PDB file of C-alpha atoms and ligand atoms in Angstrom:
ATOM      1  CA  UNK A  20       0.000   0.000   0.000  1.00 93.00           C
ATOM      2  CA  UNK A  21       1.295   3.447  -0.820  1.00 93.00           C
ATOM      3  CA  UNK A  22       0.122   6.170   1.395  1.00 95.00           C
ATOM      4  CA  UNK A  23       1.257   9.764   0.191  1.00 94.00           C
ATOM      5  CA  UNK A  24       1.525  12.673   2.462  1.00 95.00           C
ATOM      6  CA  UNK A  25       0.943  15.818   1.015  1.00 94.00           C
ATOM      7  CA  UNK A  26       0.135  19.748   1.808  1.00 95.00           C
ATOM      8  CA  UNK A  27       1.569  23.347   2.458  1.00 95.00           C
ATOM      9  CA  UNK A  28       4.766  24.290   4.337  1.00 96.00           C
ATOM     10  CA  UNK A  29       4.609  23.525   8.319  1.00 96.00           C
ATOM     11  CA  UNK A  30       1.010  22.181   8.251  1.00 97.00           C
ATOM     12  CA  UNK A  31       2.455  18.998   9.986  1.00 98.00           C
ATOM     13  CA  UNK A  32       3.379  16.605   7.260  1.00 98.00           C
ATOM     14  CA  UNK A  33       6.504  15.311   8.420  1.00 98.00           C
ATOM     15  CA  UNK A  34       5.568  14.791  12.313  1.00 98.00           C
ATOM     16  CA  UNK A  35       2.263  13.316  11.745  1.00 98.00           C
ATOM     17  CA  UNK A  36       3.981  10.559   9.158  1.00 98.00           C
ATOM     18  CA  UNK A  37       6.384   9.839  11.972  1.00 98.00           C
ATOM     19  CA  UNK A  38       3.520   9.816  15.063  1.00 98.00           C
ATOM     20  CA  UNK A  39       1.276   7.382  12.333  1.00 98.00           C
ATOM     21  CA  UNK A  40       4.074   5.001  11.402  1.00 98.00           C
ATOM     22  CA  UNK A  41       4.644   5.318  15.412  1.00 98.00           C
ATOM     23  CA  UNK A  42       1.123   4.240  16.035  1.00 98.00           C
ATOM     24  CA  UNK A  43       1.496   1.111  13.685  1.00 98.00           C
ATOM     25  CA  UNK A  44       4.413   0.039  15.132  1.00 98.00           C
ATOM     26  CA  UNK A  45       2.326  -0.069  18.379  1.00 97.00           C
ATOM     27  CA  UNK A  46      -0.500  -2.493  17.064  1.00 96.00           C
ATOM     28  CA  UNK A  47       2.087  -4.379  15.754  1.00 96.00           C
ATOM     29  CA  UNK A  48       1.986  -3.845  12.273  1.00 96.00           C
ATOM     30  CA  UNK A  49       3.569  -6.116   9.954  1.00 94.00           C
ATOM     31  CA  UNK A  50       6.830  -4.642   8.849  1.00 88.00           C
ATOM     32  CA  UNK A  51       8.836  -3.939   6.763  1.00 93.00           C
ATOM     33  CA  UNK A  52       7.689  -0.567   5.841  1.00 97.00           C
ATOM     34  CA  UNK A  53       9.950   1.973   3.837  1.00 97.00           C
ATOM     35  CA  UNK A  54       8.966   5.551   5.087  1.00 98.00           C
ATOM     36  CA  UNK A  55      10.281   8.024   2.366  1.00 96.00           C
ATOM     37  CA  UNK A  56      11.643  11.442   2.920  1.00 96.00           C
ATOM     38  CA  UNK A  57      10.570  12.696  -0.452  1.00 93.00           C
ATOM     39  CA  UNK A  58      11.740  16.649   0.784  1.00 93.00           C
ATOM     40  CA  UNK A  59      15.039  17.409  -0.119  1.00 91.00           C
ATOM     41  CA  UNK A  60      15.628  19.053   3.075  1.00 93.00           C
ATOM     42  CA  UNK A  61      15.996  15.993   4.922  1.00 95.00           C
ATOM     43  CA  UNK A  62      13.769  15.849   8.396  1.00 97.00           C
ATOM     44  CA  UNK A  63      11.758  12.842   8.888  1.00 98.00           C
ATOM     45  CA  UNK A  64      14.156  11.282  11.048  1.00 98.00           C
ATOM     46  CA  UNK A  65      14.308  13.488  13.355  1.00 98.00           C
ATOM     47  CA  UNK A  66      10.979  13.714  13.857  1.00 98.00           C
ATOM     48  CA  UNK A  67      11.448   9.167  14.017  1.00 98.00           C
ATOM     49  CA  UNK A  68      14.674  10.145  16.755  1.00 98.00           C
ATOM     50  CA  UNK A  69      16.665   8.259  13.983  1.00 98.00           C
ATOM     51  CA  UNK A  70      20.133   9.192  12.819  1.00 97.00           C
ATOM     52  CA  UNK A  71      20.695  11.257   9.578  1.00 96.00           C
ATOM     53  CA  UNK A  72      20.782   8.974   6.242  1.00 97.00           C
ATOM     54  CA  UNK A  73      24.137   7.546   5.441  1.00 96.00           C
ATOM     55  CA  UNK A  74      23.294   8.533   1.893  1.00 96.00           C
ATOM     56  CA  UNK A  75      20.525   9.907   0.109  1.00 95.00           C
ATOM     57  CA  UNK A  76      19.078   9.183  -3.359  1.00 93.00           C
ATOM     58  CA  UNK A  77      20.346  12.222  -4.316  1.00 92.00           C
ATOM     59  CA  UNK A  78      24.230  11.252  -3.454  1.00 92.00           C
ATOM     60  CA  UNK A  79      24.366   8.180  -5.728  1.00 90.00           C
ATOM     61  CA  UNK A  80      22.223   8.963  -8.164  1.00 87.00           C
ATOM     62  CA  UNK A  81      25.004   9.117 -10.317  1.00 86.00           C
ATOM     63  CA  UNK A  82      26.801   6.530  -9.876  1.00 87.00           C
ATOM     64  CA  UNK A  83      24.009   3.880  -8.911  1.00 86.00           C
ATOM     65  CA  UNK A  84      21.685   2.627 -11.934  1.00 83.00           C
ATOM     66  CA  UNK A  85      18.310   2.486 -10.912  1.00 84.00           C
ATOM     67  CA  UNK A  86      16.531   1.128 -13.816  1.00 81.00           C
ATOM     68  CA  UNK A  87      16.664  -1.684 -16.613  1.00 77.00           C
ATOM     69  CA  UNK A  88      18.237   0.662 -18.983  1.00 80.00           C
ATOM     70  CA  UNK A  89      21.046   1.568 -16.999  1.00 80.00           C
ATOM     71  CA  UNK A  90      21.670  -2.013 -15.071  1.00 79.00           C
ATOM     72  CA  UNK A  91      24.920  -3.566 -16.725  1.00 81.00           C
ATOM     73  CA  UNK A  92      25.975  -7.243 -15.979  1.00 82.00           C
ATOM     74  CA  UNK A  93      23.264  -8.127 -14.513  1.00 87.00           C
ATOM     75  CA  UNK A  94      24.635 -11.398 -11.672  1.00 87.00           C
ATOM     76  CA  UNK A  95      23.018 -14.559 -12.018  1.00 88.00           C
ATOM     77  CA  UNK A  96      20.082 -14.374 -10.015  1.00 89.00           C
ATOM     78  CA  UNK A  97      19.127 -11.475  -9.739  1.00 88.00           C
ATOM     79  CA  UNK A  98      16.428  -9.599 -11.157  1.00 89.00           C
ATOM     80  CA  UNK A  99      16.688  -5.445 -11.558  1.00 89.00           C
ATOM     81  CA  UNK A 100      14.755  -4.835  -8.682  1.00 89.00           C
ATOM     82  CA  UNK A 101      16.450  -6.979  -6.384  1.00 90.00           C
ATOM     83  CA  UNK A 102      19.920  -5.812  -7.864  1.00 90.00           C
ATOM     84  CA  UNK A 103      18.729  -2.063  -7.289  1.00 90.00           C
ATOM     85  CA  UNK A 104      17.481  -3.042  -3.890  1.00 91.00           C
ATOM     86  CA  UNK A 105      20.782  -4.351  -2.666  1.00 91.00           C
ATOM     87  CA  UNK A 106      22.807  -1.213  -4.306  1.00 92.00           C
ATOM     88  CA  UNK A 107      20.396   1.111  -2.368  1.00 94.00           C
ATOM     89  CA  UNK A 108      21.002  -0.668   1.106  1.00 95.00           C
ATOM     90  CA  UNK A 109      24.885  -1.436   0.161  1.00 95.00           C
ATOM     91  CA  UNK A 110      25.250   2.526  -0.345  1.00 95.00           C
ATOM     92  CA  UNK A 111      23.005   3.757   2.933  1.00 96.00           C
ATOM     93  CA  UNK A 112      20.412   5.016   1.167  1.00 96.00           C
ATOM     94  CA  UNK A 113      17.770   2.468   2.487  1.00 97.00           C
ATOM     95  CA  UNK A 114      18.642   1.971   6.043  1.00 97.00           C
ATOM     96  CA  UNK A 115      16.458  -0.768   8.341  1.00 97.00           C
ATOM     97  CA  UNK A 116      15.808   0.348  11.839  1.00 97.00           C
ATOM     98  CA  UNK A 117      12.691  -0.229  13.877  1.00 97.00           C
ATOM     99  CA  UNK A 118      10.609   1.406  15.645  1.00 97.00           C
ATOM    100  CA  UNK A 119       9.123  -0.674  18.895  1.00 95.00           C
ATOM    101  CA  UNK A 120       8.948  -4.136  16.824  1.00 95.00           C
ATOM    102  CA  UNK A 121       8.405  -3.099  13.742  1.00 97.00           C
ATOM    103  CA  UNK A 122      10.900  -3.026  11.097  1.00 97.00           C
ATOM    104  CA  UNK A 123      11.423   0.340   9.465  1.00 98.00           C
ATOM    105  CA  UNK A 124      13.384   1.230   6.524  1.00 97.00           C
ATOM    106  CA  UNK A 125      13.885   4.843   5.587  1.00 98.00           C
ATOM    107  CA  UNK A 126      15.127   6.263   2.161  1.00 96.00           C
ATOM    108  CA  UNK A 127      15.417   9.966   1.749  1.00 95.00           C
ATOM    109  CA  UNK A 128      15.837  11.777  -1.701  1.00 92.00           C
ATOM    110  CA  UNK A 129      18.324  14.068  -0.187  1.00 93.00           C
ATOM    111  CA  UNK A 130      19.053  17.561  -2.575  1.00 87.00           C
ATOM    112  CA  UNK A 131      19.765  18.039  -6.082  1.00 75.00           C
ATOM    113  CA  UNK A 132      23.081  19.934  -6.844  1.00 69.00           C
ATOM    114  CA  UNK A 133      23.156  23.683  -7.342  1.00 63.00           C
ATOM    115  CA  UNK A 134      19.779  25.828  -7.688  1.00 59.00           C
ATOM    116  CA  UNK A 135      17.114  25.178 -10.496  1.00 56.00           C
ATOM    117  CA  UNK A 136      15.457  22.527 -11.212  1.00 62.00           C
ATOM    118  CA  UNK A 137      14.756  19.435  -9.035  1.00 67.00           C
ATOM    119  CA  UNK A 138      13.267  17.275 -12.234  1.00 73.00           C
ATOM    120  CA  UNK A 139      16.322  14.693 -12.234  1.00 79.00           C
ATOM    121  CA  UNK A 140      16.359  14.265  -8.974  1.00 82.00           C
ATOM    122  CA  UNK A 141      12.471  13.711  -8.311  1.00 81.00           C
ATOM    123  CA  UNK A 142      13.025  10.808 -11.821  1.00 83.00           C
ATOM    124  CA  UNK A 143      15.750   9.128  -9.376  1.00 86.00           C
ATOM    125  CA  UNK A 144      13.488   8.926  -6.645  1.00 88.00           C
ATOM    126  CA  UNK A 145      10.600   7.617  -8.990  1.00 87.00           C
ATOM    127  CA  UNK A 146      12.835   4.888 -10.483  1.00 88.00           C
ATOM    128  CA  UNK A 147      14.360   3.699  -6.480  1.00 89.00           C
ATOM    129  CA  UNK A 148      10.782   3.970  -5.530  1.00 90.00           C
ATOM    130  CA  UNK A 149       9.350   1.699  -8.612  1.00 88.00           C
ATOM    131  CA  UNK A 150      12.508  -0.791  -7.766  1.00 89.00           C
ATOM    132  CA  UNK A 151      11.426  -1.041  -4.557  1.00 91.00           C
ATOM    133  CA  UNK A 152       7.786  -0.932  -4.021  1.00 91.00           C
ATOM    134  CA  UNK A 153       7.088  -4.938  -4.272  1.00 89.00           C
ATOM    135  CA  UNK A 154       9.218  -5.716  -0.644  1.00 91.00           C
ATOM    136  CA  UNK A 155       7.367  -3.247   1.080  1.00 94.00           C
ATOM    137  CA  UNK A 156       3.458  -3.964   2.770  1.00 93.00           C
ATOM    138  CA  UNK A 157       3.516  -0.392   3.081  1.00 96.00           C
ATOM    139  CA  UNK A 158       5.090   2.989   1.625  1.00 96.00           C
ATOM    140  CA  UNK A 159       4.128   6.119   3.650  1.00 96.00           C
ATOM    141  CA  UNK A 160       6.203   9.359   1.625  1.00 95.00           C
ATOM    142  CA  UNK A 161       6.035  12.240   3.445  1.00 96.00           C
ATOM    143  CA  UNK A 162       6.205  14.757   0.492  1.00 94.00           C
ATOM    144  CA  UNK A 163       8.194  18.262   0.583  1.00 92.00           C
ATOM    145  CA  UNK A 164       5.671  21.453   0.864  1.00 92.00           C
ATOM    146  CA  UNK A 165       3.597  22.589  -1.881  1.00 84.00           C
ATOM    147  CA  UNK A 166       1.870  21.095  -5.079  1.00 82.00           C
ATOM    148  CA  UNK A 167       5.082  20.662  -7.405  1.00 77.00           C
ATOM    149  CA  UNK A 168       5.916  16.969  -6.560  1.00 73.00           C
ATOM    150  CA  UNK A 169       2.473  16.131  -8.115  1.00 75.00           C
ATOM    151  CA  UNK A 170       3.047  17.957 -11.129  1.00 67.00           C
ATOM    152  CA  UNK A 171       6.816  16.506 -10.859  1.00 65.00           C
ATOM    153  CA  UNK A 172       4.481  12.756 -11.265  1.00 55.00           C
ATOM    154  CA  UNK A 173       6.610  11.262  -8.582  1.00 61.00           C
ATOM    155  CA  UNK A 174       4.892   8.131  -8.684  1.00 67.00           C
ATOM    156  CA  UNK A 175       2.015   7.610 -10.809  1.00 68.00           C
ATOM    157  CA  UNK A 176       0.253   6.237  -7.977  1.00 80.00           C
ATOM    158  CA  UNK A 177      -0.852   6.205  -4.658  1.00 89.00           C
ATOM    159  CA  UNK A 178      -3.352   3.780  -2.760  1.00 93.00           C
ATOM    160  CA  UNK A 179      -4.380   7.025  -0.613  1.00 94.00           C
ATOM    161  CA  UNK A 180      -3.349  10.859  -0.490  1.00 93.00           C
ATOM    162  CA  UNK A 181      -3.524  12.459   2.501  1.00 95.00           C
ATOM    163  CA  UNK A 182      -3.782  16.316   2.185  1.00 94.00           C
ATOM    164  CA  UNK A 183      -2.392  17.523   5.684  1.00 96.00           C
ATOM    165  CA  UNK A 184      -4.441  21.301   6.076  1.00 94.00           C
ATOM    166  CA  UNK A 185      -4.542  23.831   8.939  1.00 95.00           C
ATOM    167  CA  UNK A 186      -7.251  25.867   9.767  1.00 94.00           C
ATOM    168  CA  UNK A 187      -5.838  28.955   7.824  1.00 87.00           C
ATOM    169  CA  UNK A 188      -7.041  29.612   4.751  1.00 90.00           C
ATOM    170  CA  UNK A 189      -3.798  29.629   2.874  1.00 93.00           C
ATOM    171  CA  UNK A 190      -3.180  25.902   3.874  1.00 92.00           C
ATOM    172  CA  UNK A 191      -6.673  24.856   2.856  1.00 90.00           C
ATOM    173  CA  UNK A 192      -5.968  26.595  -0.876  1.00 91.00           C
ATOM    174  CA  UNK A 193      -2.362  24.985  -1.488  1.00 93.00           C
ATOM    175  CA  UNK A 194      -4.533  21.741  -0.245  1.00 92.00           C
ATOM    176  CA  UNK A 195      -7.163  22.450  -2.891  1.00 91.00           C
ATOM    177  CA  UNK A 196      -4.840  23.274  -5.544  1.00 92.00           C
ATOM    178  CA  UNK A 197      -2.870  19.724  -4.571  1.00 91.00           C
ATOM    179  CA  UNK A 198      -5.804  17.793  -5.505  1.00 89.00           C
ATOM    180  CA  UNK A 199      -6.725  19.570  -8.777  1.00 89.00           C
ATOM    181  CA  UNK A 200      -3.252  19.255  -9.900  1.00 89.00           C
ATOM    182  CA  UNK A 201      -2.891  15.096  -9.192  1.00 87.00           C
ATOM    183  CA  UNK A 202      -6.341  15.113 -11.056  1.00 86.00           C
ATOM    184  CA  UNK A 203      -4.924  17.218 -14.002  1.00 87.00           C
ATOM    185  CA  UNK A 204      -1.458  15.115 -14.200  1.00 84.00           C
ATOM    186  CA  UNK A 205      -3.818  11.542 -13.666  1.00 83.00           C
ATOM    187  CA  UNK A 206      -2.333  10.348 -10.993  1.00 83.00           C
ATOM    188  CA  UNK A 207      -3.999   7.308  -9.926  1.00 87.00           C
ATOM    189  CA  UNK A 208      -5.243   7.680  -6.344  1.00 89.00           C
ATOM    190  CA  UNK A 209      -7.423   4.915  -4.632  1.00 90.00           C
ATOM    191  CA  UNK A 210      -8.727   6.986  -1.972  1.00 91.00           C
ATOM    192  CA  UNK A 211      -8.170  10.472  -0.543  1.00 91.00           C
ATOM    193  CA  UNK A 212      -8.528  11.921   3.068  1.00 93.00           C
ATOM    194  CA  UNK A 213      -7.942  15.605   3.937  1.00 93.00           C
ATOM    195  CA  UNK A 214      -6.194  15.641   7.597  1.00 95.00           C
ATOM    196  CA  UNK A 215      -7.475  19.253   9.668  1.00 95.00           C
ATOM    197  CA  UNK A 216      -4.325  19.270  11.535  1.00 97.00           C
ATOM    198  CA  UNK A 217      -3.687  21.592  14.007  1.00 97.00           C
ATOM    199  CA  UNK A 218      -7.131  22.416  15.231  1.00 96.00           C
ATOM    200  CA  UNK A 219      -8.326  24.595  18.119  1.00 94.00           C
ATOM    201  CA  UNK A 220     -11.998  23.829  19.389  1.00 87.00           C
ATOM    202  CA  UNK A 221     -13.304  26.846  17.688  1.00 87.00           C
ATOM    203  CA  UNK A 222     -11.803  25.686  13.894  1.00 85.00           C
ATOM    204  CA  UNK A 223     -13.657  25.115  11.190  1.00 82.00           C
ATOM    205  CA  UNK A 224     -13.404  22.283   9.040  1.00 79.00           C
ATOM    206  CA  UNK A 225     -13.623  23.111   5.229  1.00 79.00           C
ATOM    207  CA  UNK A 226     -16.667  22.145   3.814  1.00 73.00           C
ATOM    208  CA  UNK A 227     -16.308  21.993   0.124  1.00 66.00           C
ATOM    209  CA  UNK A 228     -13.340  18.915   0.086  1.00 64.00           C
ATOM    210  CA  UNK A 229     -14.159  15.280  -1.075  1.00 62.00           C
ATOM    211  CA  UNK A 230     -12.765  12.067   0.751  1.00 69.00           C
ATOM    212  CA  UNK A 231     -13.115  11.316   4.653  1.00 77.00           C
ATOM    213  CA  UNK A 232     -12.160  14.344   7.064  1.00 86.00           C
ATOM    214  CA  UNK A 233      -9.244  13.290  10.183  1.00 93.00           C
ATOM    215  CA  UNK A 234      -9.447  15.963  12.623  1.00 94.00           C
ATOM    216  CA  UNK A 235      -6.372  16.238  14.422  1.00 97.00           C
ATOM    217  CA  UNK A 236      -6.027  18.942  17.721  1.00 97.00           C
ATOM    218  CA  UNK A 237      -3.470  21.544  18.094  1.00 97.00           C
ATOM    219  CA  UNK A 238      -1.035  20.047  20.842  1.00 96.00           C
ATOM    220  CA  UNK A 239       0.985  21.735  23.039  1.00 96.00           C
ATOM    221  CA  UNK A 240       3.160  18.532  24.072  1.00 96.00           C
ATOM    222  CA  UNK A 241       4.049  18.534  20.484  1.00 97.00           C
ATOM    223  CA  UNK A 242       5.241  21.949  20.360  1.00 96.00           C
ATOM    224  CA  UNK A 243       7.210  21.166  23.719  1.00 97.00           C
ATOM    225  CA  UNK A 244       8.596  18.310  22.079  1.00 97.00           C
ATOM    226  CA  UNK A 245       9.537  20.420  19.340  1.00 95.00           C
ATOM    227  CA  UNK A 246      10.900  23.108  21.304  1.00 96.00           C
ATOM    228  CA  UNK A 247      13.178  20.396  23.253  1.00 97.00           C
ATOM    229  CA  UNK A 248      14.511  19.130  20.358  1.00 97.00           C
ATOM    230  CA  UNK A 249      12.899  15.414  21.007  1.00 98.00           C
ATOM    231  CA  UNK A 250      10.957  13.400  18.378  1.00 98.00           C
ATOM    232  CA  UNK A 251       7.772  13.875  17.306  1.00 98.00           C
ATOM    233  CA  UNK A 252       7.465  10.254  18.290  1.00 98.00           C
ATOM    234  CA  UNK A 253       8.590  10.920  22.021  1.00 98.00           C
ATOM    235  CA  UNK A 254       4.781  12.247  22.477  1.00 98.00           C
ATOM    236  CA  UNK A 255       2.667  10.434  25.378  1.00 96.00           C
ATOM    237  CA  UNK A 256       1.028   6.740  24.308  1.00 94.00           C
ATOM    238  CA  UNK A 257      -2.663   9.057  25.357  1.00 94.00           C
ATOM    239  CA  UNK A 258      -2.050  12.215  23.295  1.00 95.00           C
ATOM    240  CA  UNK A 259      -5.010  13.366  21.625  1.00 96.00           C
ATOM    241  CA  UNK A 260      -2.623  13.895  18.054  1.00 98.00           C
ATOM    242  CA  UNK A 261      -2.173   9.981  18.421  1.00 98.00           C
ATOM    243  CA  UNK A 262      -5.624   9.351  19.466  1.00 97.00           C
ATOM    244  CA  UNK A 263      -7.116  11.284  16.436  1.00 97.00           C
ATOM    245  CA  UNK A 264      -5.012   9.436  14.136  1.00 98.00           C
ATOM    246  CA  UNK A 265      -6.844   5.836  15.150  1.00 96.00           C
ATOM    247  CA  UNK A 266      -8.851   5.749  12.012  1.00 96.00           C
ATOM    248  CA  UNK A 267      -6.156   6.586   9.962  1.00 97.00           C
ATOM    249  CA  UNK A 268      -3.883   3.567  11.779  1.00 97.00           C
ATOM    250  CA  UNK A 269      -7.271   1.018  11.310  1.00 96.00           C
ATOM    251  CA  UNK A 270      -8.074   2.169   8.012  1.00 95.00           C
ATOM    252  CA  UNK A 271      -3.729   1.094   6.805  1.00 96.00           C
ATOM    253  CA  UNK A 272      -4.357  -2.078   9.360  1.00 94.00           C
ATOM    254  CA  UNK A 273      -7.338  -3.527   7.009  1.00 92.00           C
ATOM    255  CA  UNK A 274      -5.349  -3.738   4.087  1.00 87.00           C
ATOM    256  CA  UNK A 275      -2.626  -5.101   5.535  1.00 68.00           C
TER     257      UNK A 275
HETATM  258  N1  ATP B  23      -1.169  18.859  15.812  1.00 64.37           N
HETATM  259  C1  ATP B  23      -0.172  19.699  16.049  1.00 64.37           C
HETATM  260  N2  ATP B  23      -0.190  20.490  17.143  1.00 64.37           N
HETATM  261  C2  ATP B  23       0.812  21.354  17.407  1.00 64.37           C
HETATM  262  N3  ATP B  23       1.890  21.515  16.648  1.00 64.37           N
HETATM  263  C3  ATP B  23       1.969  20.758  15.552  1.00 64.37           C
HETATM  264  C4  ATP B  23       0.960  19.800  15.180  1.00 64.37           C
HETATM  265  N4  ATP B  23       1.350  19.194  14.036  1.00 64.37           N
HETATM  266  C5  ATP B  23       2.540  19.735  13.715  1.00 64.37           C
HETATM  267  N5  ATP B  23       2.916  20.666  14.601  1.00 64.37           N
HETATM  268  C6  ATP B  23       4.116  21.500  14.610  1.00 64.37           C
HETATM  269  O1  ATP B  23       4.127  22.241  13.393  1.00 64.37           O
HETATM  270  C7  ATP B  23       5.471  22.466  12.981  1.00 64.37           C
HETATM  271  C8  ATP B  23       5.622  21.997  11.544  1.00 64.37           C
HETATM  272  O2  ATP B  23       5.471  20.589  11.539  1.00 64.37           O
HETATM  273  P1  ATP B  23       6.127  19.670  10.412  1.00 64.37           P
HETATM  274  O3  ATP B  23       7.577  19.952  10.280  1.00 64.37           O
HETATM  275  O4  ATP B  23       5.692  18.306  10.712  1.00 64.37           O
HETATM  276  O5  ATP B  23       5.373  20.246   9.142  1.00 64.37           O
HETATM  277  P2  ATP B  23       5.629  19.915   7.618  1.00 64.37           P
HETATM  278  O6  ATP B  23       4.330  20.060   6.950  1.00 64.37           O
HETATM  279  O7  ATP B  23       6.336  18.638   7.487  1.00 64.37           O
HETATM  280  O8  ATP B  23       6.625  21.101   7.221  1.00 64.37           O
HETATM  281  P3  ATP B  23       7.483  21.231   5.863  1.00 64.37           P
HETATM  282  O9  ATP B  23       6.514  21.693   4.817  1.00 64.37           O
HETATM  283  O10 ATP B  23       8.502  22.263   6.202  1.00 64.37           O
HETATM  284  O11 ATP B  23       8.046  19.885   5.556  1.00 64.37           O
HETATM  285  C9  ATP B  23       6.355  21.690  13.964  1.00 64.37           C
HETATM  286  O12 ATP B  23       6.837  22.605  14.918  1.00 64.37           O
HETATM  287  C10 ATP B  23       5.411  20.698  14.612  1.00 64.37           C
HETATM  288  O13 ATP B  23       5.792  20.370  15.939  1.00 64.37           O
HETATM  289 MG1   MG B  24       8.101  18.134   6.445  1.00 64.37          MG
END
């Protein structure tokens, strides 16, 4: 399953994938998983209180072939995808840890040289991704800010899109733009839910979005977290973040 994490800058993206692949691990979800830090400024694992990547996609993208055209002698054996599976772990850019009992590997596309355009290193990404997605039961990619990774076609796919919004209205627009632009490109999405992150008891939710609504609280243990420089995944078993996730965690756990 490929869940896709989408939505403005700071809405929450990055520490609600961490808190949700946290809240897996805890009903012992079967691993692996590959949780993919698909913004090249690298954060997810801190917000997982793992160590930086080794590598990143972005580091041996030139020098590891990622795809059928650009595998050369080929061992005996081995198929492409298992061949660019190994290079990717050999080199550090998939790394296994786990969180509680689960087994977690995380890949991050690191940063393109220079300024300008990010287009070659978003096709790298696509092609480690496509090698890869068979071994995993799940993919959660927690996407960089903004609407141009759809339009980039990252991966053609995505069993469900969640489009992480605040209650300002600037959040909810770059939300609503996200979804008209992976209709324009055709990106083939199962389901998608719209997560109101960062609510206070007097928000509103948007009315006019399609797909099931997650409302997720403001929470000031997360911003303490935050402020202490601990994990998003350091936050109490009872927090009302984690608790509003539940769906979200039963909803992944059914089509397991
Ligand atoms: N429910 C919440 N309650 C309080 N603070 C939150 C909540 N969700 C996220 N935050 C805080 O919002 C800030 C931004 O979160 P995060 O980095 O996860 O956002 P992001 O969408 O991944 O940002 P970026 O677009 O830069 O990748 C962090 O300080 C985080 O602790
Ligand atoms: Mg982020």
């Amino acid at each position: 399953m490929i869940v896709s994490v989408t939505g403005k800058g700071g809405v929450g993206k990055t520490s609600l994938c961490a808190i949700l692949l946290d809240e897996l691990a805890r009903c012992d979800y079967p691993g692996p998983v590959l949780a993919v830090d698909a913004d090249p400024a690298t954060t997810l694992h801190l917000a997982l209180g793992l160590p930086q990547p080794e590598a990143t996609v972005a580091d041996v993208r030139e020098t590891t072939p990622l795809d059928a055209q650009t595998v050369r002698n080929l061992p005996a054996g081995s198929t492409v995808s298992t061949y660019v599976r190994d290079k990717l772990r050999e080199t550090g850019v998939v790394s296994r840890h786990h969180l509680r009992q689960m087994a977690l590997d995380v890949m991050a596309m690191g940063q393109g040289e220079g300024p300008g355009c990010y287009c070659q290193i978003n096709r790298a990404l696509s092609l480690a991704l496509g090698q890869v997605v068979s071994a995993y039961r799940l993919i959660l990619i927690d996407n960089e800010a903004g609407v141009e990774h759809i339009s980039r076609y990252r991966l053609p796919q995505a069993d469900l899109l969640l489009v992480v919004v605040t209650p300002g209205q600037a959040a909810q627009a770059v939300g609503r733009r996200i979804l008209a632009t992976a209709r324009q490109v055709g990106m083939g999405i199962e389901a998608t839910w719209m997560v109101f992150n960062q609510t206070l008891s007097s928000s509103r939710p948007p009315t006019d979005e399609a797909g099931v609504m997650l409302v997720v609280p403001a929470s000031l243990e997360l911003i303490e977290l935050e402020l202490q420089g601990r994990p998003a995944v350091a936050l109490p078993t009872d927090d009302p973040v984690r608790v509003a996730l539940r769906p979200l965690v039963e909803g992944i756990r059914r089509c397991a």
